[in-house]
Amino acid sequence: MARAGINKAVVQKARQSLLAKGINPSIDAVRTALGNTGSKTTISRYLKEIEARDPKPDTNSQSLSKELSALVESLVSRVQEEGTETLVQAQAEFDEQRLTLEKEAVARQAELENLAQQVSTMNAALQLQAQELQTCHSSLQTEITRNARISQSCTDLELRVQEKDAHIQSLEEKHVHARNALEHYRTAVKEQREQDQRRHETQLHQVHTELRQLQQTLIVKQDELGRLNRDNERLLSEARQRGKTIASQEDQIARQGIEIQALKLSEAKAIGAREQLDDLVGALRQEIKHQGEAIRKASGVEHQLAIAHQTIEVLHLEAAMASAKEEEFEKEAPGRASEPSSPKELRRRKKKSTE
């Protein structure tokens, strides 16, 4: 829109005054005559309308050359204004997109560091589980050694019981022989037989008493052996369960390593897209520079402007594609970052298995 006070009549008046002075009524000359007010685009449009109704009088070839130069200058100024506005708008959009990508890259870096910390925590928990498993193995070996020692003790006790049984059998045989001898000498040695019989009964009572004690001791040892066997079975079951837990944790760590590699790959793709946008902006600046040189040479103005517009559209398309890839990456990232189990859950399972 034209500024206040600038209209077609004012432009026509300035044009006539310049023609009266013998000056070519170019856009810059008319604007200078108007006191450097008004838009060049508006002045150019008014000049075209005025020249269409009131053409300038014929002049010599030098005046015609000046008029063409003025027209070219007006076209160059108009192209420069439009190109500058388009460039500023494209630069603003690119800066906004670059800031968005940088923020997203920082978020991805923080997420990657969080995942690395979680992996470190999982490794520490795994090492703790390995140490506890080693302790269980040591305890199991100790219990096995103790069980073997108790088994040997039980074997020794059984041998002693067998020896006592043999001794009792021998005593019984002696008792039979003594009784047979006493039957032959009953009358003569009755008192001696009674003494021998009492002594034999006393010894037999002592032997039976010792046998009962040994049997009770054997029962106690057998109970202790059964309890140790049950403890051994429980320890073996716990060792198998912890082995399964460790295998599951190793699988989880492997999956998390794959997810971390995928996140790194996505981040590298985002960085590549940003570098590609930087290259496109640099190419656009070079193209605009070449366009300025071409405009100053006043050849191929419309064609260069079309190329600039196409380049800007390509830039917008690349930026839209990069934004779409980033949105897709953000949708997929929460699924990758989910963990099957936390260190707190592992500690709870470990406490439950210990109980």
mmCIF file of N, CA and C in Angstrom, residues 170 185 229 287 299 313:
data_model
loop_
_atom_site.group_PDB
_atom_site.id
_atom_site.type_symbol
_atom_site.label_atom_id
_atom_site.label_comp_id
_atom_site.label_asym_id
_atom_site.label_seq_id
_atom_site.Cartn_x
_atom_site.Cartn_y
_atom_site.Cartn_z
ATOM 1 N N SER A 170 28.615 -112.229 71.840
ATOM 2 C CA SER A 170 29.652 -113.027 72.507
ATOM 3 C C SER A 170 29.340 -113.259 73.984
ATOM 4 N N TYR A 185 27.619 -128.099 87.607
ATOM 5 C CA TYR A 185 28.205 -127.927 88.937
ATOM 6 C C TYR A 185 27.259 -127.153 89.851
ATOM 7 N N ASN A 229 19.945 -82.431 54.663
ATOM 8 C CA ASN A 229 19.553 -82.762 53.284
ATOM 9 C C ASN A 229 18.478 -81.809 52.764
ATOM 10 N N GLU A 287 23.416 -18.813 -4.071
ATOM 11 C CA GLU A 287 22.512 -18.599 -5.215
ATOM 12 C C GLU A 287 21.974 -17.171 -5.227
ATOM 13 N N SER A 299 20.292 -9.153 -16.930
ATOM 14 C CA SER A 299 19.961 -10.194 -17.901
ATOM 15 C C SER A 299 19.398 -11.399 -17.161
ATOM 16 N N GLU A 313 11.478 -23.136 -2.011
ATOM 17 C CA GLU A 313 10.477 -24.196 -1.842
ATOM 18 C C GLU A 313 11.146 -25.525 -1.503
#
